[in-house]
PDB file of C-alpha atoms in Angstrom:
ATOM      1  CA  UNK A 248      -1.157  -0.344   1.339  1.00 69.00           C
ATOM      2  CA  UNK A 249       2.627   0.088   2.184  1.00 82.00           C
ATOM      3  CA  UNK A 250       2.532   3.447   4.105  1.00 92.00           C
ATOM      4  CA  UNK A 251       6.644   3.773   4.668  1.00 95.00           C
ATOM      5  CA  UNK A 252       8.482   3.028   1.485  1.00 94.00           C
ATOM      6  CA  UNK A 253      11.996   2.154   1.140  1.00 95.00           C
ATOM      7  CA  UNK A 254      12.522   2.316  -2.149  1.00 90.00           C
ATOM      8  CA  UNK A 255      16.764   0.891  -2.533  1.00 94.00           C
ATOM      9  CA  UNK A 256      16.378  -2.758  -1.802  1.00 93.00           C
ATOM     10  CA  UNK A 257      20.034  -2.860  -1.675  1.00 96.00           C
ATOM     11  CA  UNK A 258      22.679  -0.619  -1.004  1.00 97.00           C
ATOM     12  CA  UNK A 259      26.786  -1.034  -1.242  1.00 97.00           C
ATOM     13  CA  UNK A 260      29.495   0.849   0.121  1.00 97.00           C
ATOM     14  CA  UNK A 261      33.467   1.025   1.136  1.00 97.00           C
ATOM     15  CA  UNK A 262      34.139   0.706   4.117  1.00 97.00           C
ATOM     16  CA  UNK A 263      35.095   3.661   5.608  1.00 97.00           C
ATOM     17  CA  UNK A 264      32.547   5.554   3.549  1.00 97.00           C
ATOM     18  CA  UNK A 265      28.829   7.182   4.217  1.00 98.00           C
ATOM     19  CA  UNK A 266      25.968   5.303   4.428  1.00 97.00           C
ATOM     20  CA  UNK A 267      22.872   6.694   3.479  1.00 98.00           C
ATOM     21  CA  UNK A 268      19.814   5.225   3.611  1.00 98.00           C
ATOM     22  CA  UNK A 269      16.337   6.268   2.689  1.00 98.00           C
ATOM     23  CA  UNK A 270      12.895   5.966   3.740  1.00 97.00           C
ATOM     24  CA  UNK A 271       9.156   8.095   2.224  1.00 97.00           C
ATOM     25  CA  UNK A 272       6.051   7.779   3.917  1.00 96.00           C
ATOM     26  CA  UNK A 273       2.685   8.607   2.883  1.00 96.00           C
ATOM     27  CA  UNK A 274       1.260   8.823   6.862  1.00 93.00           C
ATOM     28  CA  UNK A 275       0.540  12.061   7.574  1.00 93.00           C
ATOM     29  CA  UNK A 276      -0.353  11.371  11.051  1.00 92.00           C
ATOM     30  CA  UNK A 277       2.826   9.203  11.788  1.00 93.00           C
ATOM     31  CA  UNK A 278       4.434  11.143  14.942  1.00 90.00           C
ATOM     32  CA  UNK A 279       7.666   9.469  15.595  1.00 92.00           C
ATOM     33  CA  UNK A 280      10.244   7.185  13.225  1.00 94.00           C
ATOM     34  CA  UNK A 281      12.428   4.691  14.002  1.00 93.00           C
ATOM     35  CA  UNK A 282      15.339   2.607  12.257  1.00 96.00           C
ATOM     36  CA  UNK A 283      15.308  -1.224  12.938  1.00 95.00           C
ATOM     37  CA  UNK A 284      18.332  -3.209  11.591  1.00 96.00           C
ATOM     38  CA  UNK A 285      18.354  -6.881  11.227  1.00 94.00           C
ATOM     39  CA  UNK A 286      20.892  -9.728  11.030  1.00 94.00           C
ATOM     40  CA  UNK A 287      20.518 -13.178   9.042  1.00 89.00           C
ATOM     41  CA  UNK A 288      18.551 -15.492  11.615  1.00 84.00           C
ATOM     42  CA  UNK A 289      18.222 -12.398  14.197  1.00 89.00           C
ATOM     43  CA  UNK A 290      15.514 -10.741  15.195  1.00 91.00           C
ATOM     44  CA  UNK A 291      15.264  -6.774  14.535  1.00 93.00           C
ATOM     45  CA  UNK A 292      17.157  -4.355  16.539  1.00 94.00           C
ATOM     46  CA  UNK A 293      16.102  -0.926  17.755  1.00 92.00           C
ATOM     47  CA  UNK A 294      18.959   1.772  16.342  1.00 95.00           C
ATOM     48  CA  UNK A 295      18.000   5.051  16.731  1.00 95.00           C
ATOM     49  CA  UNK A 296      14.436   6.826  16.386  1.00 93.00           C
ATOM     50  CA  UNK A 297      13.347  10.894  16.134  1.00 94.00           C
ATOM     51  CA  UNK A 298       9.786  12.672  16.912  1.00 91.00           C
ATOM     52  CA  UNK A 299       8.251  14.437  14.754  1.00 90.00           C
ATOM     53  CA  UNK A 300       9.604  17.688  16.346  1.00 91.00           C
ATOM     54  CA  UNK A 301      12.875  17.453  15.672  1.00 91.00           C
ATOM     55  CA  UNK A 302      14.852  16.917  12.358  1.00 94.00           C
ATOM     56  CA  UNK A 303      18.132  15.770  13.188  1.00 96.00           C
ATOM     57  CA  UNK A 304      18.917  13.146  15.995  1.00 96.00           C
ATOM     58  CA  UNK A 305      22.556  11.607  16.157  1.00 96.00           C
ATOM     59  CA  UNK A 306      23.959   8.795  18.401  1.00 95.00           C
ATOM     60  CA  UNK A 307      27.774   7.854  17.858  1.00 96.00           C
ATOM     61  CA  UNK A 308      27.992   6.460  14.007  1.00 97.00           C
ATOM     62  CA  UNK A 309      24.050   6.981  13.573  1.00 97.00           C
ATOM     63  CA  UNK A 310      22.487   9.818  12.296  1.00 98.00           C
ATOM     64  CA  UNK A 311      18.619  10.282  11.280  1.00 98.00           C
ATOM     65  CA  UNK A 312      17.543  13.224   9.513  1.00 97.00           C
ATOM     66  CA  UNK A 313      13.367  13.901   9.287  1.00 97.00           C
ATOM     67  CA  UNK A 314      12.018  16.358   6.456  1.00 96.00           C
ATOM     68  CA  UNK A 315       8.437  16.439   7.429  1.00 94.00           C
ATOM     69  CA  UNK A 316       7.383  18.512   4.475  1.00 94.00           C
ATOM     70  CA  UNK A 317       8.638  15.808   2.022  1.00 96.00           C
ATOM     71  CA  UNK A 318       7.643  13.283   4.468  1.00 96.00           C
ATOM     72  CA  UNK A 319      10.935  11.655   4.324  1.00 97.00           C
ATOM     73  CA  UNK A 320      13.572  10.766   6.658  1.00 96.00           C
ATOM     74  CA  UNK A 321      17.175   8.949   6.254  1.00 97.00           C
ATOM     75  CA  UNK A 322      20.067   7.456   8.249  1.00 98.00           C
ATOM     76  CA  UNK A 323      23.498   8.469   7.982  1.00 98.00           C
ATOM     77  CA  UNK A 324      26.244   5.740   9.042  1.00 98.00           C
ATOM     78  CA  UNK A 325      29.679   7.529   9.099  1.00 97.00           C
ATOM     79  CA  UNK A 326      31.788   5.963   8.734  1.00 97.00           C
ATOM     80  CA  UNK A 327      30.549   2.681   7.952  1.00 98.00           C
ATOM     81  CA  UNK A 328      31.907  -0.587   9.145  1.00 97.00           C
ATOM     82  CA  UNK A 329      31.769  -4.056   8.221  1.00 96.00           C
ATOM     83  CA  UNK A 330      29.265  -5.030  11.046  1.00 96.00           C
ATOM     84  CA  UNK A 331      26.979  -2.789   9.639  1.00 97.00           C
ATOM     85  CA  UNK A 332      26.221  -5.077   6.841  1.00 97.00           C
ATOM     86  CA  UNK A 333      22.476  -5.887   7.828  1.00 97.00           C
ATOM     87  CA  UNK A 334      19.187  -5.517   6.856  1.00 96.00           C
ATOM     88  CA  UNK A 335      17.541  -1.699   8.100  1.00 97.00           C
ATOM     89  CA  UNK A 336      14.020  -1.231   8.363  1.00 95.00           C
ATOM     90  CA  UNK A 337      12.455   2.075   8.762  1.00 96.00           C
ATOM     91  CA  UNK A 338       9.675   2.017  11.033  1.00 94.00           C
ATOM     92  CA  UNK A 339       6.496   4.855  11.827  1.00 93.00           C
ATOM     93  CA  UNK A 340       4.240   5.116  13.974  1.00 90.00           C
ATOM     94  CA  UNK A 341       1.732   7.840  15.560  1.00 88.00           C
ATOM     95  CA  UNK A 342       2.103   8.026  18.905  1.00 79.00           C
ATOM     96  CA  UNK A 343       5.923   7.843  20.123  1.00 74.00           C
ATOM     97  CA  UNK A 344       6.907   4.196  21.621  1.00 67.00           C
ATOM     98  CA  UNK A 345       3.501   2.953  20.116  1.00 74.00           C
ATOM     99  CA  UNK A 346       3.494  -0.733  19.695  1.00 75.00           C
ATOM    100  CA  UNK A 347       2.011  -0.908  16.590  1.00 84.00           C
ATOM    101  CA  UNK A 348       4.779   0.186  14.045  1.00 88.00           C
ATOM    102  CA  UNK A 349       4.517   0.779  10.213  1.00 91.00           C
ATOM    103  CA  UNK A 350       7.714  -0.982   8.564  1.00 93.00           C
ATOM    104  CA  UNK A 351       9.376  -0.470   5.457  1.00 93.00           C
ATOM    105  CA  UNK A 352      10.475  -3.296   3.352  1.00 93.00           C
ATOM    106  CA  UNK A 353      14.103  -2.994   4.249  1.00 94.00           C
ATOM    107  CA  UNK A 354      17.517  -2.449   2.674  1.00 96.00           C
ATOM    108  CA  UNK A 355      20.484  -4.823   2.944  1.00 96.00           C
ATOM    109  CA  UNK A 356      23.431  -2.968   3.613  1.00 98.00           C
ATOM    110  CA  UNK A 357      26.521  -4.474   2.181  1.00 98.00           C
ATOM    111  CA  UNK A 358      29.793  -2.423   3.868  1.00 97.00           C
ATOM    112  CA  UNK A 359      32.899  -3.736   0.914  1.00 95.00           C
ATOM    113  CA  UNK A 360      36.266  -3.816   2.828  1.00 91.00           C
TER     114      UNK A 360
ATOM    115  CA  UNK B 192      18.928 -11.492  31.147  1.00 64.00           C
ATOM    116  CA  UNK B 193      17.461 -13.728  28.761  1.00 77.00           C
ATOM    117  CA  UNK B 194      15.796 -11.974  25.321  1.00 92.00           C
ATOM    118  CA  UNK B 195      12.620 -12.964  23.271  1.00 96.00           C
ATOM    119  CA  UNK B 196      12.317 -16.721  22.896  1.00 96.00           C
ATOM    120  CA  UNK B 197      10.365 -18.010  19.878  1.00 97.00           C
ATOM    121  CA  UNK B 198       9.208 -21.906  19.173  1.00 97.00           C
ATOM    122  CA  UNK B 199       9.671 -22.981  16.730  1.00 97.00           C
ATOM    123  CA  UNK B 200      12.080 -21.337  14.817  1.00 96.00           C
ATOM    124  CA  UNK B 201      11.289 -23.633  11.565  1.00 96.00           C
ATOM    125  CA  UNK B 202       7.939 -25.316  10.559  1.00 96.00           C
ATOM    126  CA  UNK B 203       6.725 -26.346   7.550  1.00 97.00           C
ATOM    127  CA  UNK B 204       3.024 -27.156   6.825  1.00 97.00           C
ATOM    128  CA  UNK B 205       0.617 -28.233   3.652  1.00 97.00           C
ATOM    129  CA  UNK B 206      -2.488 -25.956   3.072  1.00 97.00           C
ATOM    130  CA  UNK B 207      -5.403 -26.520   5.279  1.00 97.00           C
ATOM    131  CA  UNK B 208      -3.205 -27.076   7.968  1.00 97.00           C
ATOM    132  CA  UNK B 209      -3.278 -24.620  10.714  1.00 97.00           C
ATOM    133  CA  UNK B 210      -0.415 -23.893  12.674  1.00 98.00           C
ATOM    134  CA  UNK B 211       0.412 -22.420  16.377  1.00 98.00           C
ATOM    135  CA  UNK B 212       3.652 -20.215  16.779  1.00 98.00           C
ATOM    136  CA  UNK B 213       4.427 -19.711  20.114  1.00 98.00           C
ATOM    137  CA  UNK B 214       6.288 -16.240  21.651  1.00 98.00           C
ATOM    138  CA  UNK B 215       8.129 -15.736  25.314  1.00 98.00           C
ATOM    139  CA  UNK B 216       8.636 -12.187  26.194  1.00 97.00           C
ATOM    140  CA  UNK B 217      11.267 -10.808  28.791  1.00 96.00           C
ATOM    141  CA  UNK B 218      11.015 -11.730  32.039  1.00 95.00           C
ATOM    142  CA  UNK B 219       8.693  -8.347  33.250  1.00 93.00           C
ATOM    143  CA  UNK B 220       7.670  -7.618  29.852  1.00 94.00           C
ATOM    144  CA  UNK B 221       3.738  -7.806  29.462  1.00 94.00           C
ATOM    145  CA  UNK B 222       3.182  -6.498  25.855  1.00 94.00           C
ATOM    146  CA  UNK B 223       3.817  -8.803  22.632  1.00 96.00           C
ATOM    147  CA  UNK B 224       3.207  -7.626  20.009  1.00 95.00           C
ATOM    148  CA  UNK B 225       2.864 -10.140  16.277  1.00 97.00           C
ATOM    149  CA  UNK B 226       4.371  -9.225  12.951  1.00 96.00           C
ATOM    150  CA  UNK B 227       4.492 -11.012   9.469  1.00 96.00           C
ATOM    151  CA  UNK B 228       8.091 -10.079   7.602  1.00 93.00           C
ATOM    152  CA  UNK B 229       7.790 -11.526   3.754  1.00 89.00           C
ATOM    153  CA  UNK B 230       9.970 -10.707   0.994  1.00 79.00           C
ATOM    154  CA  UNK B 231       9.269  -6.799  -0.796  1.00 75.00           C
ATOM    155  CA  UNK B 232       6.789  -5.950   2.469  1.00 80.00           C
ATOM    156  CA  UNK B 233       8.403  -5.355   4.891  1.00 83.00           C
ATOM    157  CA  UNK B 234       7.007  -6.480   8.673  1.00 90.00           C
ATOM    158  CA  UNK B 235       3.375  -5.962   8.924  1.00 93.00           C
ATOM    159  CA  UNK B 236       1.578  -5.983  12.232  1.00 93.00           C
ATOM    160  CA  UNK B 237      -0.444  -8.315  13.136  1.00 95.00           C
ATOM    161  CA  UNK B 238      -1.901  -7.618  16.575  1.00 93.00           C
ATOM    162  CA  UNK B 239      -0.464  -6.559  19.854  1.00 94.00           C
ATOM    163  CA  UNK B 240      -1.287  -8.129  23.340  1.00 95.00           C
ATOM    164  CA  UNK B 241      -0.919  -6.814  26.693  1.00 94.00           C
ATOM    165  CA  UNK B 242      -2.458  -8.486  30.360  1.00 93.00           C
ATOM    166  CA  UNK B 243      -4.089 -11.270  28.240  1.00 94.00           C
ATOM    167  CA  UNK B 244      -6.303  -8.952  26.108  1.00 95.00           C
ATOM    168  CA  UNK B 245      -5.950  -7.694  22.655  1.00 94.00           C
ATOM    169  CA  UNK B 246      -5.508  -4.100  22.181  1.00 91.00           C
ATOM    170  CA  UNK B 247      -5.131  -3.574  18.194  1.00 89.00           C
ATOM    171  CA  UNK B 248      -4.986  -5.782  15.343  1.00 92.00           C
ATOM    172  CA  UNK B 249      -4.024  -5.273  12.031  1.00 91.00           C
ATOM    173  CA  UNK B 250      -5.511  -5.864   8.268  1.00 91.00           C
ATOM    174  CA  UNK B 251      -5.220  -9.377   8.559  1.00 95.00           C
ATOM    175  CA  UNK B 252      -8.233 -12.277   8.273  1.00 96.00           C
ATOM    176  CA  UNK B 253      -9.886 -13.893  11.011  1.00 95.00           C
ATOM    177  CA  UNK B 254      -7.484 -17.148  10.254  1.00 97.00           C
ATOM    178  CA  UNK B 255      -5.175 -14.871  12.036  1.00 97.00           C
ATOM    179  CA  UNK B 256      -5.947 -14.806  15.951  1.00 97.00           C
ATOM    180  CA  UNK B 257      -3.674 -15.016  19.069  1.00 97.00           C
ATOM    181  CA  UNK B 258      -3.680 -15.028  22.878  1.00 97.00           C
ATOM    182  CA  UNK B 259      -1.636 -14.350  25.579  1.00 97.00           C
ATOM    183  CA  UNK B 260      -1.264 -16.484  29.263  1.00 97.00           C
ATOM    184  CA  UNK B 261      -0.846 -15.349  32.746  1.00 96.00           C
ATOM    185  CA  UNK B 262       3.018 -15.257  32.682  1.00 95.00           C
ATOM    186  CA  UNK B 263       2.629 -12.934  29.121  1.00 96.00           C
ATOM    187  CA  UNK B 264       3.790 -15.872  26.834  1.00 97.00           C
ATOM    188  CA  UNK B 265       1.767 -15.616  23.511  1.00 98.00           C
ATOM    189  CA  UNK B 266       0.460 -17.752  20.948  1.00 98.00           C
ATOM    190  CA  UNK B 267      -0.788 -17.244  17.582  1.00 98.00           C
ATOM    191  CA  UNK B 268      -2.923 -19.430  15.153  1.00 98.00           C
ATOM    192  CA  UNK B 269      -2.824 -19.402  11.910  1.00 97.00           C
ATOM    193  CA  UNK B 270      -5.736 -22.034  10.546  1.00 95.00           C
ATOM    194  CA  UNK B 271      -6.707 -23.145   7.084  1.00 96.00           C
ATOM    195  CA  UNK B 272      -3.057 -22.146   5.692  1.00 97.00           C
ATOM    196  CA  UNK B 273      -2.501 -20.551   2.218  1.00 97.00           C
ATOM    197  CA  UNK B 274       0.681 -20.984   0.251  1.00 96.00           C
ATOM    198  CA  UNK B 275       0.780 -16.369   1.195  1.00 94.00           C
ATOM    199  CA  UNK B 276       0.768 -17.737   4.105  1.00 96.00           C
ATOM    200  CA  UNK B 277       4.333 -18.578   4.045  1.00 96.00           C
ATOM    201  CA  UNK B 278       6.589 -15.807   5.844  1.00 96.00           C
ATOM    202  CA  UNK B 279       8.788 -15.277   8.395  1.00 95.00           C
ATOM    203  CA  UNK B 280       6.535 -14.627  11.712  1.00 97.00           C
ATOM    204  CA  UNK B 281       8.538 -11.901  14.447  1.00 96.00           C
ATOM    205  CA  UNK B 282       7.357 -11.281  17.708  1.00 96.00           C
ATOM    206  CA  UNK B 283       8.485  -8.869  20.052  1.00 95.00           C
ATOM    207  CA  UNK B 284       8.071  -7.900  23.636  1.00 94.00           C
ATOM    208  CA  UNK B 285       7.868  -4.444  25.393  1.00 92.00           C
ATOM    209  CA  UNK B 286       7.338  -3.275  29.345  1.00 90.00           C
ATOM    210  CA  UNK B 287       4.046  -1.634  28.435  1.00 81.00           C
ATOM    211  CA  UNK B 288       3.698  -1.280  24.945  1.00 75.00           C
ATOM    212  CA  UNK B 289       4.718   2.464  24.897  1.00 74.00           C
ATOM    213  CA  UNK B 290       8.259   1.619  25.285  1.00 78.00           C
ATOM    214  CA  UNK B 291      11.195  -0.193  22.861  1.00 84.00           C
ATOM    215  CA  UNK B 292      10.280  -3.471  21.323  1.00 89.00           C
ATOM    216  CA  UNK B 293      12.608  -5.918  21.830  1.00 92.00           C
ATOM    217  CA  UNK B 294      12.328  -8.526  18.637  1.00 94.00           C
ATOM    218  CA  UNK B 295      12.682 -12.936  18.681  1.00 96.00           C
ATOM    219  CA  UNK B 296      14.326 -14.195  15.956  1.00 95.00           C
ATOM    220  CA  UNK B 297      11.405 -15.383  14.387  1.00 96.00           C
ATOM    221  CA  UNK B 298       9.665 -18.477  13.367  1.00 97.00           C
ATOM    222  CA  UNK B 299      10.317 -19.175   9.748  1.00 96.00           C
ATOM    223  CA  UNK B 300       7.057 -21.121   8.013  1.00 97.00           C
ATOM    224  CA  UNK B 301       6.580 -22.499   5.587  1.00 97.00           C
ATOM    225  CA  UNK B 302       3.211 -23.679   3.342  1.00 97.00           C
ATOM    226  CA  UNK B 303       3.242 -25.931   0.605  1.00 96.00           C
TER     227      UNK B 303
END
């Protein structure tokens, strides 16, 4: 029972451009969201997260954007860079920080020069 | 300082085998936590250890089971292996569980 969706496997985009990525979740009780992003024969890497009490949390390039009424949250990448190219996992989970995280099914980024 | 270790990174097995994937934290982390990535699911937990005891597990059958030493390395088993069983197996390692997780590369396996 996949409880975060990510419904674009795949996703391309100039560089330059917006990246915007999209994740659903059918949780009600999930409290805090995160964004995970993942390189060939890498592990996943924390990028940015947002509690459930906010809507909006930026860092540098990265923006997340949570719509609890549509239970539905995104990332913004502006603009996007070649690096970026990755897999990104959204991520849920009730308590914030809690270990045990809900993950999406992931979306390869492909940034075109 | 050194990040999540993970042995081995490749293994590939026949059904009926069982397997042992083994997980080293960061130095002072003492939570691991276990998660299966396969194609279309995304990573699903598996179970989460902290101070040698098990605090959650997921939806996952008792061929599944794990352990964690003294010094926080962790182990999991995977006996009696099924051709699902196949997957790419993440660990990751946290101070005290309520706090980042900090991912291995994973140990690819693989059942035929």
């Amino acid at each position: 029972d996949q409880q975060v969706k990510q419904n674009s496997p795949s996703l391309s985009v100039q560089e330059g451009r917006i990246s915007i990525l999209n994740c659903d979740y059918t949780n009600s009780m999930f409290d805090y969201f995160l964004w995970y992003k993942k390189y060939p024969a890498e592990g996943p890497t924390f990028l940015i997260s947002i509690s459930s009490i906010k809507d909006k949390n930026e860092d540098g390039r990265f923006t997340v954007f949570l719509n609890k009424s549509a239970k539905h949250l995104s990332l913004h990448i502006v603009p996007s860079q070649p690096g970026d190219s990755a897999v990104y996992f959204c991520a849920a989970s009730e308590v914030p920080n809690d270990y045990k995280l809900s993950f999406g099914a992931g979306t390869t980024v492909t940034v075109r020069a | 300082k050194a990040g999540v270790t993970q042995t081995p990174r490749y293994l590939i097995k026949t059904r009926g085998q069982q397997v042992t994937l083994s997980c080293s934290p960061i130095s002072g982390h003492r939570s691991v936590s276990w998660y299966q990535q396969t194609p279309g699911q995304g990573l699903q937990f598996l179970f989460e250890y902290f101070s040698e005891t098990q605090r959650n597990k997921g939806n996952f059958p008792g061929r599944f089971s794990g352990r964690q030493f003294s010094n926080s390395r962790s182990e999991m088993n995977v006996s009696t292996l099924e051709l699902g069983d196949s997957a790419l197996y993440l660990c990751a390692s946290s101070l005290s569980g309520t706090d980042t997780q900090y991912f291995g590369p994973g140990t690819r396996l693989t059942v035929l």
